[in-house]
mmCIF file of N, CA, C and O in Angstrom:
data_model
loop_
_atom_site.group_PDB
_atom_site.id
_atom_site.type_symbol
_atom_site.label_atom_id
_atom_site.label_comp_id
_atom_site.label_asym_id
_atom_site.label_seq_id
_atom_site.Cartn_x
_atom_site.Cartn_y
_atom_site.Cartn_z
ATOM 1 N N MET A 1 0.846 -1.169 -0.201
ATOM 2 C CA MET A 1 -0.302 0.138 -0.005
ATOM 3 C C MET A 1 0.835 1.187 -0.161
ATOM 4 O O MET A 1 1.675 1.330 0.709
ATOM 5 N N ALA A 2 0.647 2.328 -0.870
ATOM 6 C CA ALA A 2 1.553 3.473 -1.121
ATOM 7 C C ALA A 2 1.199 4.334 -0.080
ATOM 8 O O ALA A 2 -0.091 4.562 0.508
ATOM 9 N N ASP A 3 2.113 5.288 0.285
ATOM 10 C CA ASP A 3 2.050 6.597 1.128
ATOM 11 C C ASP A 3 1.211 7.696 0.557
ATOM 12 O O ASP A 3 1.469 7.878 -0.544
ATOM 13 N N VAL A 4 0.406 8.048 1.388
ATOM 14 C CA VAL A 4 -0.061 9.646 0.751
ATOM 15 C C VAL A 4 0.681 10.738 1.147
ATOM 16 O O VAL A 4 1.007 10.642 2.224
ATOM 17 N N LYS A 5 1.021 11.531 0.117
ATOM 18 C CA LYS A 5 1.701 12.790 0.537
ATOM 19 C C LYS A 5 0.594 13.769 0.134
ATOM 20 O O LYS A 5 0.453 14.242 -1.155
ATOM 21 N N ILE A 6 0.900 14.590 0.831
ATOM 22 C CA ILE A 6 0.123 15.801 0.716
ATOM 23 C C ILE A 6 1.044 17.217 1.038
ATOM 24 O O ILE A 6 1.663 17.374 2.198
ATOM 25 N N ARG A 7 1.212 18.075 -0.017
ATOM 26 C CA ARG A 7 2.247 18.894 -0.204
ATOM 27 C C ARG A 7 1.545 20.324 -0.384
ATOM 28 O O ARG A 7 0.970 20.456 -1.507
ATOM 29 N N VAL A 8 1.996 21.429 0.496
ATOM 30 C CA VAL A 8 1.448 22.360 0.204
ATOM 31 C C VAL A 8 2.379 23.663 -0.177
ATOM 32 O O VAL A 8 3.267 23.599 0.532
ATOM 33 N N PHE A 9 2.331 24.248 -1.447
ATOM 34 C CA PHE A 9 3.438 25.209 -2.021
ATOM 35 C C PHE A 9 2.766 26.696 -1.826
ATOM 36 O O PHE A 9 1.477 26.611 -2.492
ATOM 37 N N LYS A 10 3.687 27.272 -1.935
ATOM 38 C CA LYS A 10 3.350 28.641 -2.305
ATOM 39 C C LYS A 10 3.463 28.821 -3.517
ATOM 40 O O LYS A 10 4.090 28.115 -4.322
ATOM 41 N N LEU A 11 2.258 29.724 -4.425
ATOM 42 C CA LEU A 11 2.419 29.484 -6.175
ATOM 43 C C LEU A 11 4.190 29.946 -5.957
ATOM 44 O O LEU A 11 4.354 30.702 -5.952
ATOM 45 N N ASN A 12 4.383 29.314 -7.785
ATOM 46 C CA ASN A 12 5.641 29.588 -8.309
ATOM 47 C C ASN A 12 7.062 29.258 -7.516
ATOM 48 O O ASN A 12 7.767 29.947 -7.593
ATOM 49 N N THR A 13 6.791 28.346 -6.655
ATOM 50 C CA THR A 13 7.841 27.888 -5.580
ATOM 51 C C THR A 13 7.950 26.372 -5.763
ATOM 52 O O THR A 13 6.926 25.768 -5.896
ATOM 53 N N ASP A 14 9.086 25.970 -5.833
ATOM 54 C CA ASP A 14 9.354 24.267 -5.846
ATOM 55 C C ASP A 14 9.335 23.608 -4.551
ATOM 56 O O ASP A 14 9.304 22.633 -4.366
ATOM 57 N N LYS A 15 9.682 24.350 -3.210
ATOM 58 C CA LYS A 15 9.827 23.943 -1.993
ATOM 59 C C LYS A 15 8.270 23.985 -1.318
ATOM 60 O O LYS A 15 7.906 25.281 -1.285
ATOM 61 N N PRO A 16 7.975 22.861 -1.105
ATOM 62 C CA PRO A 16 6.776 22.773 -0.077
ATOM 63 C C PRO A 16 6.845 23.457 1.174
ATOM 64 O O PRO A 16 7.823 23.498 1.898
ATOM 65 N N LYS A 17 5.922 24.161 1.789
ATOM 66 C CA LYS A 17 5.937 25.088 2.789
ATOM 67 C C LYS A 17 5.287 23.932 4.059
ATOM 68 O O LYS A 17 5.709 23.907 5.250
ATOM 69 N N THR A 18 4.377 23.204 3.491
ATOM 70 C CA THR A 18 3.982 21.995 4.401
ATOM 71 C C THR A 18 3.941 20.897 3.623
ATOM 72 O O THR A 18 3.609 20.877 2.492
ATOM 73 N N THR A 19 4.414 19.461 4.386
ATOM 74 C CA THR A 19 4.157 18.066 3.892
ATOM 75 C C THR A 19 3.219 17.078 4.608
ATOM 76 O O THR A 19 4.004 17.344 6.237
ATOM 77 N N ILE A 20 2.431 16.871 4.366
ATOM 78 C CA ILE A 20 1.946 15.472 5.335
ATOM 79 C C ILE A 20 1.947 14.464 5.006
ATOM 80 O O ILE A 20 1.727 14.223 3.292
ATOM 81 N N THR A 21 2.598 13.231 5.505
ATOM 82 C CA THR A 21 2.692 12.025 4.904
ATOM 83 C C THR A 21 1.910 10.850 5.594
ATOM 84 O O THR A 21 1.748 11.036 6.906
ATOM 85 N N ILE A 22 0.992 10.385 5.134
ATOM 86 C CA ILE A 22 -0.102 9.330 5.845
ATOM 87 C C ILE A 22 0.575 7.910 5.068
ATOM 88 O O ILE A 22 0.405 7.456 3.997
ATOM 89 N N PRO A 23 1.058 7.280 5.919
ATOM 90 C CA PRO A 23 1.863 5.998 6.032
ATOM 91 C C PRO A 23 0.700 4.819 5.210
ATOM 92 O O PRO A 23 -0.521 4.798 5.783
ATOM 93 N N GLY A 24 0.889 4.166 3.980
ATOM 94 C CA GLY A 24 -0.118 3.294 3.619
ATOM 95 C C GLY A 24 -0.560 2.415 4.554
ATOM 96 O O GLY A 24 -1.555 1.995 4.292
ATOM 97 N N SER A 25 0.365 2.077 5.379
ATOM 98 C CA SER A 25 -0.204 0.796 6.337
ATOM 99 C C SER A 25 -1.349 1.192 7.309
ATOM 100 O O SER A 25 -1.940 0.654 7.967
ATOM 101 N N VAL A 26 -1.626 2.571 7.408
ATOM 102 C CA VAL A 26 -2.364 3.121 8.273
ATOM 103 C C VAL A 26 -3.560 4.109 7.608
ATOM 104 O O VAL A 26 -4.437 4.566 8.367
ATOM 105 N N LEU A 27 -3.444 3.570 6.433
ATOM 106 C CA LEU A 27 -4.473 5.035 5.759
ATOM 107 C C LEU A 27 -5.751 4.510 5.953
ATOM 108 O O LEU A 27 -6.565 5.260 6.063
ATOM 109 N N LYS A 28 -6.285 3.346 6.039
ATOM 110 C CA LYS A 28 -7.632 3.131 6.146
ATOM 111 C C LYS A 28 -8.039 3.535 7.558
ATOM 112 O O LYS A 28 -9.147 4.093 7.431
ATOM 113 N N VAL A 29 -7.171 3.528 8.385
ATOM 114 C CA VAL A 29 -7.713 3.900 9.825
ATOM 115 C C VAL A 29 -7.762 5.534 9.796
ATOM 116 O O VAL A 29 -8.514 6.029 10.335
ATOM 117 N N ALA A 30 -6.606 6.224 9.414
ATOM 118 C CA ALA A 30 -6.517 7.401 9.279
ATOM 119 C C ALA A 30 -7.547 8.282 8.483
ATOM 120 O O ALA A 30 -8.098 9.064 8.901
ATOM 121 N N SER A 31 -8.047 7.581 7.431
ATOM 122 C CA SER A 31 -9.069 7.915 6.714
ATOM 123 C C SER A 31 -10.400 8.218 7.375
ATOM 124 O O SER A 31 -10.939 9.069 7.416
ATOM 125 N N ALA A 32 -10.567 7.199 8.529
ATOM 126 C CA ALA A 32 -11.633 7.246 9.481
ATOM 127 C C ALA A 32 -11.562 8.100 10.402
ATOM 128 O O ALA A 32 -12.452 8.813 10.963
ATOM 129 N N LEU A 33 -10.286 8.534 10.819
ATOM 130 C CA LEU A 33 -10.209 9.487 11.791
ATOM 131 C C LEU A 33 -10.271 11.328 11.276
ATOM 132 O O LEU A 33 -9.958 11.908 12.050
ATOM 133 N N PHE A 34 -9.955 11.093 10.062
ATOM 134 C CA PHE A 34 -10.415 12.668 9.506
ATOM 135 C C PHE A 34 -11.398 13.542 9.861
ATOM 136 O O PHE A 34 -12.618 12.853 10.114
ATOM 137 N N PRO A 35 -11.208 14.671 10.550
ATOM 138 C CA PRO A 35 -12.322 15.185 11.110
ATOM 139 C C PRO A 35 -13.451 15.393 9.793
ATOM 140 O O PRO A 35 -12.999 15.486 8.918
ATOM 141 N N LYS A 36 -14.578 15.702 10.435
ATOM 142 C CA LYS A 36 -15.622 15.621 9.490
ATOM 143 C C LYS A 36 -15.586 17.067 8.537
ATOM 144 O O LYS A 36 -15.800 17.100 7.250
ATOM 145 N N LEU A 37 -15.241 17.854 9.109
ATOM 146 C CA LEU A 37 -15.032 19.102 8.722
ATOM 147 C C LEU A 37 -13.831 18.892 7.515
ATOM 148 O O LEU A 37 -13.820 19.523 6.352
ATOM 149 N N ALA A 38 -12.746 18.564 7.839
ATOM 150 C CA ALA A 38 -11.589 18.229 7.000
ATOM 151 C C ALA A 38 -11.795 17.647 5.506
ATOM 152 O O ALA A 38 -11.610 18.038 4.282
ATOM 153 N N ALA A 39 -12.743 16.256 5.855
ATOM 154 C CA ALA A 39 -13.426 15.455 4.740
ATOM 155 C C ALA A 39 -14.549 16.375 3.828
ATOM 156 O O ALA A 39 -14.269 16.309 2.624
ATOM 157 N N GLU A 40 -15.164 17.152 4.475
ATOM 158 C CA GLU A 40 -16.234 18.075 3.616
ATOM 159 C C GLU A 40 -15.473 18.827 2.929
ATOM 160 O O GLU A 40 -15.780 19.465 1.763
ATOM 161 N N GLN A 41 -14.168 19.911 3.379
ATOM 162 C CA GLN A 41 -13.508 20.491 2.469
ATOM 163 C C GLN A 41 -12.791 19.782 1.425
ATOM 164 O O GLN A 41 -12.814 20.239 0.400
ATOM 165 N N LEU A 42 -12.449 18.732 1.829
ATOM 166 C CA LEU A 42 -12.026 18.014 0.886
ATOM 167 C C LEU A 42 -12.774 17.668 -0.435
ATOM 168 O O LEU A 42 -12.581 17.590 -1.669
ATOM 169 N N GLU A 43 -13.905 17.371 -0.251
ATOM 170 C CA GLU A 43 -15.036 16.743 -0.935
ATOM 171 C C GLU A 43 -15.342 17.940 -1.917
ATOM 172 O O GLU A 43 -15.652 17.947 -3.058
ATOM 173 N N GLN A 44 -15.595 19.132 -1.304
ATOM 174 C CA GLN A 44 -15.697 20.626 -2.112
ATOM 175 C C GLN A 44 -14.720 20.916 -3.256
ATOM 176 O O GLN A 44 -15.184 21.369 -4.256
ATOM 177 N N LYS A 45 -13.617 20.038 -3.058
ATOM 178 C CA LYS A 45 -12.222 20.389 -3.890
ATOM 179 C C LYS A 45 -12.368 19.495 -4.677
ATOM 180 O O LYS A 45 -11.747 19.193 -5.577
ATOM 181 N N GLY A 46 -13.686 18.419 -4.814
ATOM 182 C CA GLY A 46 -13.615 17.057 -5.736
ATOM 183 C C GLY A 46 -12.809 16.173 -5.528
ATOM 184 O O GLY A 46 -12.847 15.088 -6.160
ATOM 185 N N ILE A 47 -12.276 15.900 -4.010
ATOM 186 C CA ILE A 47 -11.505 14.907 -3.445
ATOM 187 C C ILE A 47 -12.043 13.789 -2.926
ATOM 188 O O ILE A 47 -12.955 14.268 -1.909
ATOM 189 N N ASP A 48 -12.272 12.616 -3.381
ATOM 190 C CA ASP A 48 -12.816 11.410 -2.435
ATOM 191 C C ASP A 48 -11.907 10.849 -1.695
ATOM 192 O O ASP A 48 -10.999 9.925 -2.099
ATOM 193 N N VAL A 49 -12.004 10.989 -0.607
ATOM 194 C CA VAL A 49 -10.891 10.311 0.330
ATOM 195 C C VAL A 49 -10.840 8.894 0.064
ATOM 196 O O VAL A 49 -10.009 8.021 0.236
ATOM 197 N N ASP A 50 -11.980 8.505 0.181
ATOM 198 C CA ASP A 50 -12.400 6.572 -0.001
ATOM 199 C C ASP A 50 -11.507 6.246 -1.168
ATOM 200 O O ASP A 50 -10.883 5.264 -1.227
ATOM 201 N N GLU A 51 -12.173 6.936 -2.244
ATOM 202 C CA GLU A 51 -11.021 6.662 -3.635
ATOM 203 C C GLU A 51 -9.709 6.598 -3.670
ATOM 204 O O GLU A 51 -8.827 6.078 -4.207
ATOM 205 N N ILE A 52 -9.184 7.745 -2.509
ATOM 206 C CA ILE A 52 -7.446 7.661 -2.381
ATOM 207 C C ILE A 52 -7.366 6.423 -1.861
ATOM 208 O O ILE A 52 -5.920 6.002 -2.400
ATOM 209 N N VAL A 53 -8.126 5.897 -0.730
ATOM 210 C CA VAL A 53 -7.419 4.662 -0.040
ATOM 211 C C VAL A 53 -7.661 3.683 -1.109
ATOM 212 O O VAL A 53 -6.804 2.753 -1.040
ATOM 213 N N LYS A 54 -8.793 3.574 -2.103
ATOM 214 C CA LYS A 54 -8.532 2.283 -2.756
ATOM 215 C C LYS A 54 -7.416 2.590 -3.835
ATOM 216 O O LYS A 54 -7.014 1.257 -4.006
ATOM 217 N N LEU A 55 -7.183 3.734 -4.221
ATOM 218 C CA LEU A 55 -6.206 3.864 -4.970
ATOM 219 C C LEU A 55 -4.920 3.312 -4.352
ATOM 220 O O LEU A 55 -3.970 2.873 -5.180
ATOM 221 N N SER A 56 -4.601 3.675 -3.528
ATOM 222 C CA SER A 56 -3.264 3.334 -2.594
ATOM 223 C C SER A 56 -2.972 1.763 -2.686
ATOM 224 O O SER A 56 -1.913 1.110 -2.490
ATOM 225 N N LEU A 57 -4.115 0.827 -2.428
ATOM 226 C CA LEU A 57 -4.150 -0.672 -2.796
ATOM 227 C C LEU A 57 -3.942 -0.763 -3.948
ATOM 228 O O LEU A 57 -2.942 -2.214 -3.938
ATOM 229 N N ASN A 58 -3.847 -0.183 -5.171
ATOM 230 C CA ASN A 58 -3.246 -0.821 -6.626
ATOM 231 C C ASN A 58 -1.957 -0.351 -6.508
ATOM 232 O O ASN A 58 -1.444 0.544 -6.580
ATOM 233 N N PRO A 59 -1.000 -1.625 -6.818
ATOM 234 C CA PRO A 59 0.274 -1.215 -6.869
ATOM 235 C C PRO A 59 0.961 -0.686 -8.245
ATOM 236 O O PRO A 59 2.171 -0.174 -8.479
ATOM 237 N N ASP A 60 -0.182 -0.543 -9.097
ATOM 238 C CA ASP A 60 -0.085 -0.175 -10.476
ATOM 239 C C ASP A 60 0.036 1.745 -10.468
ATOM 240 O O ASP A 60 0.169 2.270 -11.662
ATOM 241 N N VAL A 61 -0.569 2.237 -9.446
ATOM 242 C CA VAL A 61 -0.870 3.663 -9.207
ATOM 243 C C VAL A 61 0.084 4.386 -8.318
ATOM 244 O O VAL A 61 0.256 3.856 -7.203
ATOM 245 N N SER A 62 0.970 5.269 -8.968
ATOM 246 C CA SER A 62 2.007 5.937 -8.297
ATOM 247 C C SER A 62 2.060 7.276 -8.818
ATOM 248 O O SER A 62 1.630 7.578 -9.911
ATOM 249 N N GLY A 63 2.344 8.288 -8.062
ATOM 250 C CA GLY A 63 2.771 9.598 -8.679
ATOM 251 C C GLY A 63 1.421 10.685 -8.423
ATOM 252 O O GLY A 63 0.656 10.200 -7.274
ATOM 253 N N THR A 64 1.710 11.706 -8.895
ATOM 254 C CA THR A 64 0.692 12.747 -8.573
ATOM 255 C C THR A 64 -0.861 12.425 -9.033
ATOM 256 O O THR A 64 -1.031 11.923 -10.260
ATOM 257 N N LEU A 65 -1.540 12.545 -8.014
ATOM 258 C CA LEU A 65 -3.128 12.479 -8.291
ATOM 259 C C LEU A 65 -3.708 13.585 -8.723
ATOM 260 O O LEU A 65 -4.768 13.741 -9.529
ATOM 261 N N ILE A 66 -3.383 14.393 -7.717
ATOM 262 C CA ILE A 66 -4.438 15.796 -7.630
ATOM 263 C C ILE A 66 -3.655 16.934 -7.595
ATOM 264 O O ILE A 66 -2.695 17.140 -6.782
ATOM 265 N N GLU A 67 -3.497 18.097 -8.374
ATOM 266 C CA GLU A 67 -3.094 19.169 -7.916
ATOM 267 C C GLU A 67 -3.898 20.507 -8.116
ATOM 268 O O GLU A 67 -4.788 20.495 -9.117
ATOM 269 N N ILE A 68 -4.044 21.438 -7.005
ATOM 270 C CA ILE A 68 -5.066 22.453 -6.905
ATOM 271 C C ILE A 68 -4.643 23.548 -6.685
ATOM 272 O O ILE A 68 -3.483 23.500 -5.617
ATOM 273 N N GLU A 69 -4.429 24.575 -7.500
ATOM 274 C CA GLU A 69 -4.279 25.759 -7.306
ATOM 275 C C GLU A 69 -5.129 26.508 -6.655
ATOM 276 O O GLU A 69 -6.297 27.331 -7.713
ATOM 277 N N GLU A 70 -4.822 27.374 -5.410
ATOM 278 C CA GLU A 70 -5.693 28.352 -5.201
ATOM 279 C C GLU A 70 -4.983 29.630 -5.268
ATOM 280 O O GLU A 70 -4.275 29.757 -4.364
ATOM 281 N N HIS A 71 -5.326 30.477 -6.423
ATOM 282 C CA HIS A 71 -4.885 31.604 -6.757
ATOM 283 C C HIS A 71 -5.255 32.786 -5.644
ATOM 284 O O HIS A 71 -4.367 33.565 -5.318
ATOM 285 N N ASP A 72 -6.255 32.691 -5.246
ATOM 286 C CA ASP A 72 -6.632 33.790 -4.187
ATOM 287 C C ASP A 72 -5.964 33.726 -2.954
ATOM 288 O O ASP A 72 -5.714 34.614 -2.377
ATOM 289 N N LYS A 73 -5.340 32.487 -2.554
ATOM 290 C CA LYS A 73 -4.582 32.057 -1.285
ATOM 291 C C LYS A 73 -3.116 31.910 -1.691
ATOM 292 O O LYS A 73 -2.494 31.894 -0.574
ATOM 293 N N GLY A 74 -2.763 31.700 -2.923
ATOM 294 C CA GLY A 74 -1.269 32.063 -3.188
ATOM 295 C C GLY A 74 -0.672 30.685 -2.971
ATOM 296 O O GLY A 74 0.344 30.679 -2.754
ATOM 297 N N GLU A 75 -1.484 29.345 -3.276
ATOM 298 C CA GLU A 75 -1.075 28.372 -2.860
ATOM 299 C C GLU A 75 -1.267 27.159 -3.864
ATOM 300 O O GLU A 75 -2.322 27.235 -4.642
ATOM 301 N N LYS A 76 -0.684 26.212 -3.712
ATOM 302 C CA LYS A 76 -1.052 24.907 -4.838
ATOM 303 C C LYS A 76 -0.933 23.784 -3.708
ATOM 304 O O LYS A 76 0.116 23.692 -2.756
ATOM 305 N N VAL A 77 -1.797 22.555 -3.707
ATOM 306 C CA VAL A 77 -1.818 21.619 -2.814
ATOM 307 C C VAL A 77 -1.550 20.567 -3.714
ATOM 308 O O VAL A 77 -2.134 20.512 -5.094
ATOM 309 N N VAL A 78 -0.670 19.551 -3.606
ATOM 310 C CA VAL A 78 -0.562 18.458 -4.450
ATOM 311 C C VAL A 78 -0.528 17.016 -3.844
ATOM 312 O O VAL A 78 -0.190 16.766 -2.374
ATOM 313 N N ILE A 79 -1.072 16.145 -4.138
ATOM 314 C CA ILE A 79 -1.731 15.072 -3.340
ATOM 315 C C ILE A 79 -1.071 14.151 -4.522
ATOM 316 O O ILE A 79 -1.599 13.630 -5.462
ATOM 317 N N SER A 80 -0.074 12.957 -3.684
ATOM 318 C CA SER A 80 0.200 12.104 -4.444
ATOM 319 C C SER A 80 0.203 10.654 -3.564
ATOM 320 O O SER A 80 0.319 10.489 -2.630
ATOM 321 N N LEU A 81 0.836 9.723 -4.212
ATOM 322 C CA LEU A 81 0.880 8.487 -4.252
ATOM 323 C C LEU A 81 2.548 8.128 -4.250
ATOM 324 O O LEU A 81 2.918 8.049 -5.439
ATOM 325 N N GLU A 82 3.146 7.609 -3.082
ATOM 326 C CA GLU A 82 4.450 7.142 -3.001
ATOM 327 C C GLU A 82 4.928 6.044 -2.540
ATOM 328 O O GLU A 82 4.062 5.769 -1.615
#
């Protein structure tokens, strides 16, 4: 099972200001522990946490899954499986 990496960048930079790693071995449990508000915010951006868990089980899936640029916040969020 792949690890999920969530990186937050300031726009136009290559170095993340925040990196969150969720180990694949605890991903199913960790997704159940997501606060409801966080899950809702992800869903508003079109991100299905359950689908990410399913994808992490597939050994053929890796790399960047989602890139979100929030221009009004000057941020980019990248979610990947590694």
